[in-house]
């Protein structure tokens, strides 16, 4: 039984319970049995977490308590202690290997007993965890809240989630810069670019171990990692032991460039997402390092130092894939090194990713695929360039999925499509580089001799540009004709949707009684749902993020697309609602372009509700969904229910709905459905118009298409 627990603020209680801070304030005033403050000040009181959980559980809120948030809170209320963190990480490994009954038994121990058991179990593991200094395996009763929260997090969320939370505090105090997590879909793409059956894989800047874990999924049996941040190396060691229990895992602490822990190693493959923009990477002390076989990297070219470090750790013919910032491909300071890499045949491909694919999200990163030259091996005469940056920001599912995007929101990446596109071109290129078929504007094999100019620019967007030699006039004319026919058909459907035949002529404005959404909720005709996200927690780490159910966002409603949100970025404090067909979805932030509300269809069903969306679930026997969506999405209704100055937040309970019989609601619902179809067809026609115009422009400027011999305004007579 627990003796002590961490203390939490009112804001943290709101996140644990999945309610607003105002609700917590109301609880404090209205319920005499609400836990009394156990610390803090009069203006910023602290509450015992155990008492709060007990109080919430008695009122049906126990399921809203997030084990990760509880662990985060418990860790935050302890002073930073690397030794305690190391011991806790070791305890995760022991807990993850236990059966549920054993972990349940540990929960019944007192804090002192639990601390003694944890110290005993991790004592034998500490020597296996990478650490610059031997840590102390001692836990005390004061660590009980952290250990108890850790136990619950591992039991309910898994070992990887617990490792991510434990690393957060240490990373906050870390001096490391330019270090970013690797999302799991990107890690899988990196691993898929390696040849099949690589066994020994090294990551010299392994972070949480995401790239090595992906390599293990592809069959790697020996995983070697190094990281300069101790907690990341420890996290990787334990995380890889959990993710790949049959693999041989070795992780070391240290700066790979200055203090290589695997000096002399020749791996089958190397994967790496190195730090970016690091000017203190060791330029002066490493000036004569034998790794710089392709030229000494400049002080501002740390990325090219990592490239050569990775090549130096490959056996002849071995492969490496690095995630690099786009500037590496074109900075003048790196021109000579790039030239030698290309001339030697070490650079096999450069693939550009869309912005938002990985942190930093505002930058479209590149994947460099490298191969260490083999003495007497085949000569590589071309480099493959693939640009996915402008074509693969996703709009998955839903009506008008291909419609243009509006507003400033960045659309999520369609990883499935991106991965298929990238691997299709890569496999075709490696199968027969000399016969690779280019895809104008997307993929092209460029001869090495054409790259060795004054710039040696390896930016895919510049290398895959359409040239006259790449364009088949007959093929382009066929594509243009197809696009033109699709545009004409879309325009015809748009005209049909704009036809209001059968609508009566207007008379005097109709008036009706209305009720608020809150009134309808109290009457049982409507249910209001929303997702509460943890906005104060750290950004999710891609290593522990798994692809899953998509999330419907406010931007999806505005654009008219299906659910495109990433569940790894949702971070709810309680399980998010699951959307069903017929639900009415309302954007929580007013303004911008596009509709404010829509009715969920079958393509939306099963998606998770995003944090900036309100869900109104009507009783179909009392409310028509399209009728409800049409009225609550009107500009007047949204304005009346919005609060704020710079950012207008929609209060869904204040939205007003006319009180009409169900038959009449359905008449209005059909009219609003017609309006929705008008929007969908308008987007489709606009998309075809843009695509056809682009084809015509490319054809005219490239010489593949010729303009009409008769000017448009000429007199045919």
XYZ file of C-alpha atoms in Angstrom:
717
model
C 0.000 0.000 0.000
C 1.313 3.443 -0.888
C 2.490 5.658 1.933
C 3.277 8.858 0.036
C 2.627 10.167 -3.441
C 3.698 13.149 -5.486
C 1.997 16.508 -5.192
C 0.168 18.054 -8.131
C -1.151 21.479 -9.056
C -4.710 22.286 -10.064
C -3.582 22.475 -13.685
C -2.112 18.982 -13.467
C -5.334 17.693 -11.892
C -7.241 19.067 -14.888
C -4.987 17.160 -17.286
C -5.228 13.950 -15.278
C -9.032 14.162 -15.099
C -9.479 15.327 -18.678
C -11.363 18.502 -17.714
C -10.716 22.229 -17.799
C -9.023 24.165 -15.008
C -12.314 25.963 -14.399
C -13.925 22.600 -13.641
C -11.257 21.851 -11.029
C -11.892 25.258 -9.453
C -15.608 24.447 -9.289
C -14.849 21.120 -7.636
C -12.777 22.857 -4.970
C -15.590 25.302 -4.178
C -18.598 23.006 -4.424
C -17.361 19.742 -2.887
C -16.433 19.790 0.770
C -14.704 16.413 0.428
C -12.321 17.614 -2.289
C -8.764 16.921 -1.020
C -7.308 19.766 1.027
C -3.988 21.256 -0.110
C -0.986 19.335 1.175
C 1.633 21.921 0.240
C 2.443 24.896 -1.919
C 1.093 28.368 -1.188
C -2.330 29.908 -0.797
C -2.289 31.160 -4.377
C -0.603 28.039 -5.822
C -1.656 25.081 -3.672
C -0.405 21.541 -4.166
C -2.503 18.423 -3.662
C -1.568 14.871 -2.787
C -1.760 12.857 -6.008
C -3.007 9.707 -4.256
C -5.837 11.582 -2.553
C -6.762 13.262 -5.825
C -6.841 9.949 -7.684
C -9.009 8.405 -4.979
C -11.426 11.357 -5.114
C -11.580 11.241 -8.921
C -12.105 7.495 -8.916
C -15.069 7.794 -6.559
C -16.710 10.077 -9.120
C -16.014 8.008 -12.213
C -12.933 9.891 -13.406
C -10.392 7.192 -12.607
C -10.073 6.093 -16.218
C -9.025 9.589 -17.258
C -5.803 9.454 -15.239
C -2.978 8.992 -17.721
C -0.166 6.758 -16.403
C 2.380 8.750 -18.404
C 1.174 12.019 -16.925
C 1.301 10.539 -13.429
C 4.866 9.367 -13.995
C 5.818 12.703 -15.510
C 4.431 14.471 -12.461
C 6.196 12.160 -10.008
C 9.538 12.609 -11.788
C 9.116 16.376 -11.995
C 8.722 16.714 -8.230
C 12.137 15.168 -7.621
C 15.391 17.047 -8.120
C 17.295 15.912 -11.243
C 19.430 12.919 -10.359
C 21.178 10.981 -13.168
C 21.813 8.019 -10.846
C 18.130 7.735 -9.949
C 17.203 8.019 -13.623
C 19.664 5.257 -14.533
C 18.247 3.023 -11.816
C 14.680 3.771 -12.941
C 15.557 2.913 -16.544
C 16.986 -0.396 -15.347
C 13.811 -1.014 -13.352
C 11.778 -0.574 -16.547
C 13.620 -3.512 -18.069
C 12.881 -5.752 -15.091
C 9.213 -4.672 -15.003
C 8.674 -5.155 -18.743
C 9.881 -8.738 -18.439
C 7.386 -9.584 -15.680
C 3.968 -11.094 -16.135
C 0.924 -8.945 -15.151
C 0.368 -10.888 -11.911
C 3.908 -10.174 -10.744
C 3.646 -6.429 -11.409
C 0.278 -6.361 -9.649
C 1.906 -7.947 -6.594
C 4.581 -5.250 -6.538
C 1.858 -2.591 -6.349
C 0.789 -3.967 -2.978
C 4.201 -3.329 -1.399
C 4.855 -0.311 0.792
C 7.048 2.429 -0.619
C 10.015 1.250 1.449
C 9.525 -2.369 0.362
C 9.133 -1.351 -3.270
C 12.312 0.753 -3.109
C 14.262 -2.161 -1.610
C 12.941 -4.562 -4.252
C 13.786 -2.151 -7.080
C 17.333 -1.589 -5.778
C 17.845 -5.344 -5.483
C 16.601 -6.102 -8.989
C 18.485 -3.367 -10.830
C 21.786 -3.931 -9.014
C 22.760 -6.649 -11.463
C 21.703 -4.595 -14.484
C 23.547 -1.359 -13.791
C 26.840 -2.706 -15.100
C 25.113 -3.448 -18.416
C 23.711 0.057 -18.852
C 25.941 2.590 -20.644
C 27.048 5.307 -18.230
C 30.069 7.612 -17.954
C 30.373 6.816 -14.229
C 29.155 3.803 -12.218
C 25.752 4.794 -10.742
C 24.544 3.986 -7.266
C 21.751 1.369 -7.172
C 20.190 2.819 -4.022
C 16.481 3.720 -3.881
C 14.812 5.028 -0.755
C 11.210 5.233 0.439
C 11.169 8.789 -0.904
C 11.431 7.291 -4.398
C 8.252 5.291 -3.812
C 5.954 7.655 -5.773
C 8.223 7.532 -8.821
C 8.608 3.754 -8.670
C 4.885 3.247 -8.172
C 4.029 5.551 -11.072
C 6.696 3.780 -13.140
C 5.156 0.419 -12.344
C 1.710 1.584 -13.455
C 3.057 3.195 -16.633
C 4.915 0.042 -17.683
C 1.904 -2.142 -16.877
C -0.630 0.002 -18.765
C 1.374 1.826 -21.452
C 4.426 -0.374 -21.990
C 8.127 -0.057 -21.337
C 8.849 2.275 -24.261
C 6.356 4.876 -22.981
C 7.937 4.770 -19.531
C 11.430 5.168 -20.996
C 10.329 8.241 -22.949
C 8.974 9.922 -19.816
C 12.086 9.123 -17.770
C 14.345 10.627 -20.422
C 12.386 13.885 -20.635
C 13.733 15.473 -17.468
C 17.355 14.680 -18.234
C 17.012 15.919 -21.819
C 15.570 19.207 -20.597
C 18.829 19.833 -18.738
C 21.021 18.530 -21.563
C 23.287 20.932 -23.432
C 22.835 18.990 -26.674
C 21.608 21.116 -29.585
C 20.420 20.242 -33.071
C 19.251 16.838 -31.823
C 15.850 15.635 -33.021
C 13.853 12.443 -32.614
C 13.189 10.144 -35.548
C 9.506 9.307 -36.205
C 8.893 5.599 -36.566
C 7.623 5.759 -40.196
C 10.821 7.559 -41.202
C 12.940 5.052 -39.291
C 11.217 2.225 -41.167
C 11.868 3.918 -44.508
C 15.550 4.315 -43.624
C 15.794 0.625 -42.735
C 13.927 -0.390 -45.890
C 16.511 1.423 -48.036
C 19.184 -0.947 -46.762
C 19.730 -4.212 -48.636
C 18.075 -7.316 -47.279
C 19.831 -9.496 -44.725
C 22.217 -6.983 -43.200
C 23.223 -8.393 -39.837
C 25.495 -5.905 -38.056
C 24.143 -2.343 -38.000
C 25.691 0.699 -36.306
C 24.104 4.020 -35.344
C 26.796 6.437 -34.076
C 24.217 8.992 -32.880
C 21.539 6.550 -31.807
C 19.364 8.753 -29.584
C 16.486 6.629 -28.353
C 17.369 3.791 -30.748
C 14.553 4.258 -33.266
C 16.696 3.577 -36.343
C 18.307 0.490 -34.837
C 14.908 -0.842 -33.781
C 13.684 -0.453 -37.371
C 16.800 -2.247 -38.630
C 16.058 -5.093 -36.214
C 12.547 -5.378 -37.677
C 14.222 -5.873 -41.072
C 16.399 -8.694 -39.764
C 19.505 -7.122 -38.206
C 20.832 -9.325 -35.408
C 23.679 -7.184 -34.014
C 22.743 -3.633 -32.994
C 25.510 -1.198 -32.101
C 24.840 2.328 -30.894
C 26.578 5.324 -29.369
C 25.227 8.633 -28.097
C 26.806 11.571 -26.321
C 23.818 11.976 -23.980
C 23.968 9.378 -21.227
C 20.220 9.055 -20.680
C 19.624 8.542 -24.401
C 22.225 5.786 -24.555
C 20.641 4.088 -21.533
C 17.184 4.466 -22.971
C 18.351 2.992 -26.288
C 20.014 0.050 -24.564
C 16.882 -0.874 -22.616
C 14.457 0.016 -25.418
C 16.319 -2.132 -27.950
C 16.468 -5.022 -25.482
C 12.677 -4.829 -25.267
C 12.033 -4.248 -28.987
C 14.549 -6.828 -30.244
C 15.055 -9.384 -27.458
C 16.870 -11.826 -29.758
C 19.376 -9.307 -31.054
C 22.816 -8.653 -29.586
C 22.674 -5.056 -28.318
C 25.704 -2.914 -27.464
C 25.286 0.798 -26.684
C 28.013 3.146 -25.491
C 28.107 6.711 -24.126
C 30.328 9.287 -25.807
C 30.843 11.664 -28.706
C 31.318 9.433 -31.737
C 33.395 11.978 -33.643
C 35.777 12.778 -30.774
C 35.716 9.475 -28.857
C 34.634 6.677 -31.179
C 33.577 3.710 -29.041
C 33.686 1.376 -32.066
C 37.030 2.364 -33.542
C 38.040 -0.136 -36.215
C 34.561 -1.621 -36.572
C 33.433 -2.484 -40.103
C 29.654 -2.855 -40.045
C 27.354 -4.211 -42.726
C 25.282 -1.029 -42.565
C 25.165 2.303 -40.765
C 22.055 4.356 -40.056
C 22.219 7.820 -38.540
C 20.218 10.954 -37.763
C 23.137 13.130 -36.600
C 22.997 16.515 -34.847
C 22.491 19.416 -37.250
C 24.341 22.720 -37.382
C 26.939 21.807 -34.753
C 29.940 24.133 -35.111
C 31.681 22.596 -32.098
C 32.027 19.111 -33.561
C 35.825 18.939 -33.224
C 37.045 20.611 -36.409
C 40.393 21.755 -35.009
C 41.414 18.664 -33.031
C 40.299 16.275 -35.796
C 41.893 18.115 -38.704
C 44.212 15.192 -39.578
C 41.789 12.381 -38.768
C 42.094 9.440 -41.194
C 38.306 9.297 -41.532
C 38.362 12.358 -43.822
C 39.106 10.313 -46.941
C 36.978 12.630 -49.062
C 38.296 15.923 -47.685
C 38.456 17.741 -44.363
C 34.939 19.021 -43.519
C 34.652 22.740 -42.861
C 33.805 24.075 -39.421
C 30.209 24.626 -40.567
C 29.985 21.202 -42.212
C 29.484 18.872 -39.249
C 27.010 16.845 -41.306
C 29.726 15.964 -43.853
C 31.925 14.874 -40.946
C 29.169 12.465 -39.908
C 28.834 11.260 -43.507
C 32.517 10.334 -43.624
C 32.430 8.865 -40.120
C 29.637 6.536 -41.243
C 31.482 5.543 -44.427
C 34.615 4.797 -42.394
C 32.638 2.275 -40.335
C 31.421 0.292 -43.343
C 32.904 -2.833 -44.792
C 33.681 -2.448 -48.526
C 30.363 -2.473 -50.336
C 28.454 -1.715 -47.122
C 25.556 0.720 -47.075
C 24.669 3.769 -45.007
C 21.534 5.898 -44.832
C 21.676 9.302 -43.137
C 18.953 11.844 -42.391
C 20.431 15.261 -43.181
C 19.271 18.882 -43.465
C 18.821 20.137 -47.048
C 21.659 22.665 -46.756
C 24.162 19.794 -46.717
C 23.389 19.215 -50.397
C 24.220 22.730 -51.558
C 26.321 24.763 -49.068
C 29.366 26.203 -50.869
C 31.648 25.227 -47.965
C 30.973 21.539 -48.619
C 31.403 21.566 -52.384
C 34.800 19.839 -52.479
C 33.787 17.055 -50.118
C 30.544 16.507 -52.048
C 32.507 16.364 -55.291
C 34.806 13.628 -53.968
C 31.867 11.668 -52.554
C 30.118 11.782 -55.932
C 33.276 11.131 -57.979
C 34.146 8.047 -55.940
C 30.639 6.611 -56.295
C 29.952 6.770 -52.538
C 26.718 8.742 -53.044
C 24.090 6.458 -54.540
C 20.885 8.425 -53.932
C 19.451 11.550 -52.332
C 15.735 11.598 -51.463
C 13.907 14.761 -50.400
C 11.163 14.472 -47.782
C 8.199 16.823 -47.345
C 8.345 19.473 -44.639
C 6.730 18.044 -41.532
C 8.073 14.529 -42.064
C 10.416 14.831 -39.074
C 11.693 17.490 -36.681
C 12.554 20.239 -37.366
C 9.102 20.216 -38.959
C 9.521 23.415 -40.982
C 12.382 21.873 -42.989
C 12.153 19.249 -45.711
C 14.944 16.844 -44.754
C 16.990 14.677 -47.121
C 17.920 11.002 -47.017
C 21.418 10.287 -48.285
C 22.016 6.697 -49.361
C 25.734 5.902 -49.401
C 27.831 2.868 -50.279
C 31.488 2.380 -49.418
C 33.377 1.795 -52.672
C 34.790 -1.683 -53.197
C 38.291 -2.105 -54.640
C 37.731 -3.457 -58.117
C 33.979 -3.156 -57.669
C 31.480 -1.895 -60.240
C 31.702 1.729 -61.340
C 28.714 3.835 -60.376
C 27.929 6.204 -63.222
C 24.760 7.872 -61.913
C 23.111 9.128 -58.725
C 19.394 8.717 -58.097
C 17.422 11.775 -57.018
C 13.845 11.483 -55.740
C 11.783 14.505 -54.718
C 8.684 13.676 -52.673
C 8.527 17.094 -51.021
C 5.876 18.647 -53.219
C 3.640 15.677 -53.912
C 3.089 13.597 -50.816
C 1.596 15.761 -48.097
C -1.391 13.602 -47.483
C -5.119 13.937 -47.619
C -6.260 10.443 -46.822
C -9.831 9.427 -47.144
C -12.930 11.572 -47.064
C -14.533 13.507 -49.826
C -12.456 15.828 -51.921
C -9.356 14.142 -50.679
C -7.329 15.618 -53.486
C -8.573 19.141 -53.012
C -6.157 22.027 -52.660
C -5.047 22.870 -49.177
C -5.857 26.252 -47.759
C -4.727 28.086 -44.697
C -1.417 27.874 -42.917
C -1.843 24.397 -41.386
C 0.724 21.862 -42.541
C -0.889 18.714 -43.872
C 0.437 15.466 -42.392
C 2.584 13.175 -44.472
C 1.042 10.160 -46.157
C 3.816 7.793 -45.090
C 2.370 4.760 -46.853
C 2.326 6.512 -50.218
C 5.673 8.210 -49.673
C 7.351 4.943 -48.714
C 5.969 3.063 -51.713
C 7.014 5.841 -54.083
C 10.529 6.135 -52.669
C 11.190 2.390 -52.537
C 9.759 1.783 -56.014
C 12.232 4.223 -57.549
C 15.104 3.009 -55.364
C 14.584 -0.658 -56.190
C 14.237 0.087 -59.904
C 17.468 2.092 -59.813
C 19.492 -0.522 -57.927
C 18.188 -3.294 -60.189
C 19.468 -1.574 -63.355
C 20.827 1.980 -63.003
C 21.488 2.298 -66.742
C 17.850 1.627 -67.649
C 16.153 3.580 -64.897
C 13.018 5.290 -66.194
C 12.730 8.839 -64.937
C 9.495 10.287 -63.595
C 9.622 13.943 -64.653
C 9.533 16.254 -61.672
C 9.873 13.390 -59.163
C 12.723 10.969 -59.891
C 15.767 10.996 -62.147
C 19.116 9.216 -62.409
C 21.701 11.935 -63.061
C 25.087 11.010 -64.569
C 27.990 11.619 -62.207
C 29.742 13.774 -64.792
C 26.761 16.161 -64.864
C 26.956 16.679 -61.099
C 30.639 17.624 -60.996
C 30.210 21.287 -61.831
C 31.134 24.411 -59.874
C 28.303 23.842 -57.345
C 27.996 20.054 -56.990
C 24.412 20.686 -55.914
C 22.768 17.472 -54.716
C 19.336 18.976 -54.037
C 16.709 16.612 -55.522
C 14.276 19.394 -56.454
C 16.910 20.905 -58.754
C 18.003 17.614 -60.257
C 14.568 16.246 -61.159
C 13.387 19.329 -63.022
C 11.744 18.567 -66.319
C 13.968 19.240 -69.313
C 13.069 19.067 -72.974
C 14.879 15.761 -73.306
C 12.744 14.240 -70.560
C 9.395 15.119 -72.109
C 7.644 12.913 -74.627
C 5.358 15.315 -76.560
C 2.848 12.583 -77.370
C 2.663 11.428 -73.747
C 2.334 15.002 -72.462
C -0.399 15.777 -74.988
C -2.271 12.619 -73.903
C -1.999 13.586 -70.231
C -3.157 17.096 -71.031
C -6.164 15.819 -72.959
C -7.077 13.476 -70.116
C -6.822 16.323 -67.624
C -8.896 18.575 -69.853
C -11.670 15.994 -70.125
C -11.656 15.483 -66.347
C -11.849 19.248 -65.881
C -14.824 19.530 -68.234
C -16.643 16.705 -66.428
C -15.892 18.286 -63.030
C -17.146 21.643 -64.273
C -20.371 20.035 -65.539
C -20.966 18.403 -62.154
C -20.284 21.729 -60.476
C -22.922 23.402 -62.631
C -25.375 20.645 -61.714
C -24.704 21.223 -58.017
C -25.217 24.962 -58.468
C -28.712 24.370 -59.879
C -31.336 25.401 -57.304
C -34.337 24.264 -59.313
C -37.255 23.444 -57.044
C -36.281 25.898 -54.338
C -39.221 28.256 -53.726
C -38.845 31.978 -54.236
C -38.030 33.811 -51.002
C -40.667 35.689 -49.092
C -40.363 37.328 -45.725
C -37.569 35.858 -43.517
C -38.753 32.932 -41.479
C -38.515 33.038 -37.695
C -38.301 30.172 -35.225
C -37.595 29.395 -31.620
C -34.096 28.126 -30.872
C -32.320 26.190 -28.145
C -28.640 26.036 -27.294
C -26.592 22.905 -27.756
C -26.276 22.792 -23.967
C -30.092 22.759 -23.656
C -30.303 19.913 -26.180
C -27.619 18.022 -24.280
C -29.507 18.307 -21.013
C -32.621 17.081 -22.798
C -30.801 14.012 -24.143
C -31.124 14.980 -27.816
C -27.429 15.679 -28.180
C -24.083 14.576 -26.726
C -21.070 16.897 -26.674
C -17.609 15.299 -26.794
C -14.063 16.587 -27.168
C -10.440 15.513 -26.757
C -8.312 17.193 -24.121
C -4.640 17.214 -25.122
C -1.611 17.602 -22.887
C -0.358 20.938 -24.185
C 2.319 21.353 -21.520
C 4.079 18.036 -21.938
C 7.125 17.624 -24.181
C 6.877 16.874 -27.860
C 6.313 13.186 -28.577
C 9.387 11.147 -29.378
C 9.169 9.376 -32.658
C 10.888 6.324 -31.243
C 7.867 5.417 -29.195
C 5.253 6.645 -31.617
C 3.433 3.930 -33.506
C 1.289 4.351 -36.628
C -2.336 3.788 -35.764
C -5.809 5.208 -36.122
C -5.740 8.579 -37.904
C -6.912 11.731 -36.169
C -9.465 14.148 -37.611
C -8.292 17.735 -37.210
C -9.813 21.178 -37.577
C -7.723 21.639 -40.719
C -9.384 18.534 -42.217
C -12.798 20.145 -41.736
C -11.628 23.383 -43.336
C -9.993 21.598 -46.299
C -12.716 19.009 -46.751
C -10.267 16.115 -46.419
C -10.477 12.881 -44.488
C -8.649 12.319 -41.181
C -4.977 13.209 -41.657
C -3.761 13.812 -38.093
C -0.913 11.817 -36.572
C -1.969 9.857 -33.446
C 1.603 10.167 -32.136
C 1.069 13.930 -31.780
C -2.353 13.702 -30.125
C -1.133 13.223 -26.513
C -4.595 13.097 -24.881
C -4.991 13.129 -21.113
C -7.904 10.696 -21.533
C -8.893 8.245 -24.305
C -10.097 10.405 -27.227
C -13.610 9.918 -28.630
C -13.953 7.722 -31.703
C -15.904 9.321 -34.537
C -19.014 7.590 -35.897
C -20.893 8.243 -39.133
C -23.542 10.905 -38.556
C -21.549 12.807 -35.928
C -21.381 16.565 -36.450
C -17.819 17.909 -36.280
C -17.145 21.564 -35.487
C -13.816 23.381 -35.623
C -12.867 24.684 -32.175
C -11.024 27.745 -33.553
C -13.099 30.196 -35.587
C -11.732 32.023 -38.606
C -9.757 31.127 -41.691
C -11.242 29.684 -44.847
C -13.436 26.671 -45.427
C -16.514 25.390 -43.598
C -16.707 25.404 -39.800
C -18.745 22.189 -39.504
C -19.494 18.997 -41.367
C -21.180 15.634 -40.943
C -18.906 12.629 -40.478
C -19.244 10.029 -43.229
C -18.089 6.424 -43.459
C -14.557 7.539 -44.366
C -14.364 9.486 -41.101
C -15.858 6.697 -38.969
C -13.369 5.083 -36.629
C -10.984 8.041 -36.616
C -9.958 9.703 -33.367
C -11.225 13.178 -32.524
C -8.529 15.835 -32.705
C -8.000 18.305 -29.836
C -9.221 21.324 -31.845
C -12.539 19.750 -32.868
C -15.866 19.536 -31.043
C -18.058 16.498 -31.666
C -21.845 16.789 -31.457
C -23.560 13.393 -31.560
C -27.321 13.805 -32.225
C -30.053 11.354 -31.315
C -31.249 10.420 -34.847
C -34.820 10.045 -33.565
C -34.818 13.728 -32.548
C -32.200 15.568 -34.613
C -31.113 15.338 -38.252
C -27.322 15.485 -38.603
C -27.210 17.632 -41.750
C -29.800 20.020 -40.341
C -27.688 20.366 -37.196
C -24.410 20.858 -39.098
C -25.892 23.447 -41.433
C -27.274 25.706 -38.728
C -24.442 25.488 -36.214
C -21.844 26.074 -38.933
C -23.343 29.386 -40.056
C -21.182 32.492 -39.689
C -23.734 34.184 -37.415
C -24.001 31.178 -35.108
C -20.224 30.724 -34.875
C -19.719 34.423 -34.147
C -22.296 34.336 -31.346
C -20.665 31.294 -29.732
C -17.038 32.474 -30.002
C -14.960 34.095 -27.289
C -11.518 35.672 -27.298
C -9.763 38.550 -28.995
C -6.813 37.395 -31.111
C -7.894 33.740 -31.275
C -11.623 33.013 -31.309
C -12.538 29.822 -29.460
C -15.932 28.277 -30.209
C -17.956 27.376 -27.119
C -20.106 24.525 -28.511
C -22.703 24.728 -25.761
C -23.622 28.253 -26.895
C -24.414 27.261 -30.488
C -28.103 27.687 -31.197
C -30.368 25.279 -33.118
C -33.930 25.936 -34.414
C -36.657 23.849 -32.795
C -38.345 22.203 -35.774
C -40.171 18.904 -36.325
C -37.972 16.064 -37.566
C -39.611 15.974 -41.025
C -38.869 19.652 -41.521
C -35.348 19.179 -40.184
C -34.769 16.599 -42.889
C -35.913 19.049 -45.589
C -33.337 21.531 -44.374
C -30.821 18.721 -44.004
C -31.152 17.779 -47.672
C -30.602 21.426 -48.612
C -27.456 21.623 -46.481
C -26.240 18.327 -47.968
C -26.688 19.952 -51.396
C -24.577 22.914 -50.271
C -21.892 20.527 -49.046
C -21.857 18.759 -52.411
C -21.458 22.143 -54.108
C -18.316 22.762 -52.036
C -16.921 19.303 -52.795
C -17.424 19.664 -56.545
C -15.980 23.175 -56.538
C -12.797 21.882 -54.891
C -12.561 19.045 -57.383
C -12.989 21.370 -60.363
C -10.387 23.771 -58.942
C -7.911 20.917 -58.496
C -8.344 19.698 -62.076
C -8.022 23.264 -63.338
C -4.704 23.732 -61.500
C -3.342 20.378 -62.703
C -4.357 21.002 -66.316
C -2.922 24.523 -66.250
C 0.374 23.175 -64.888
C 0.567 20.531 -67.644
C -0.141 23.136 -70.320
C 2.464 25.517 -68.910
C 5.136 22.797 -68.683
C 4.364 21.680 -72.222
C 4.517 25.174 -73.696
C 7.683 26.218 -71.876
C 9.384 22.878 -72.585
C 8.577 22.925 -76.286
C 6.443 19.784 -76.189
C 3.176 21.640 -76.889
C 2.527 24.328 -79.473
C 0.059 27.205 -79.116
C -2.930 27.553 -81.393
C -2.120 29.086 -84.757
C -5.306 31.145 -84.526
C -5.343 33.745 -81.719
C -8.277 33.355 -79.358
C -9.617 36.815 -80.199
C -9.133 36.552 -83.958
C -12.081 36.907 -86.307
C -12.697 33.424 -87.768
C -13.985 35.059 -90.931
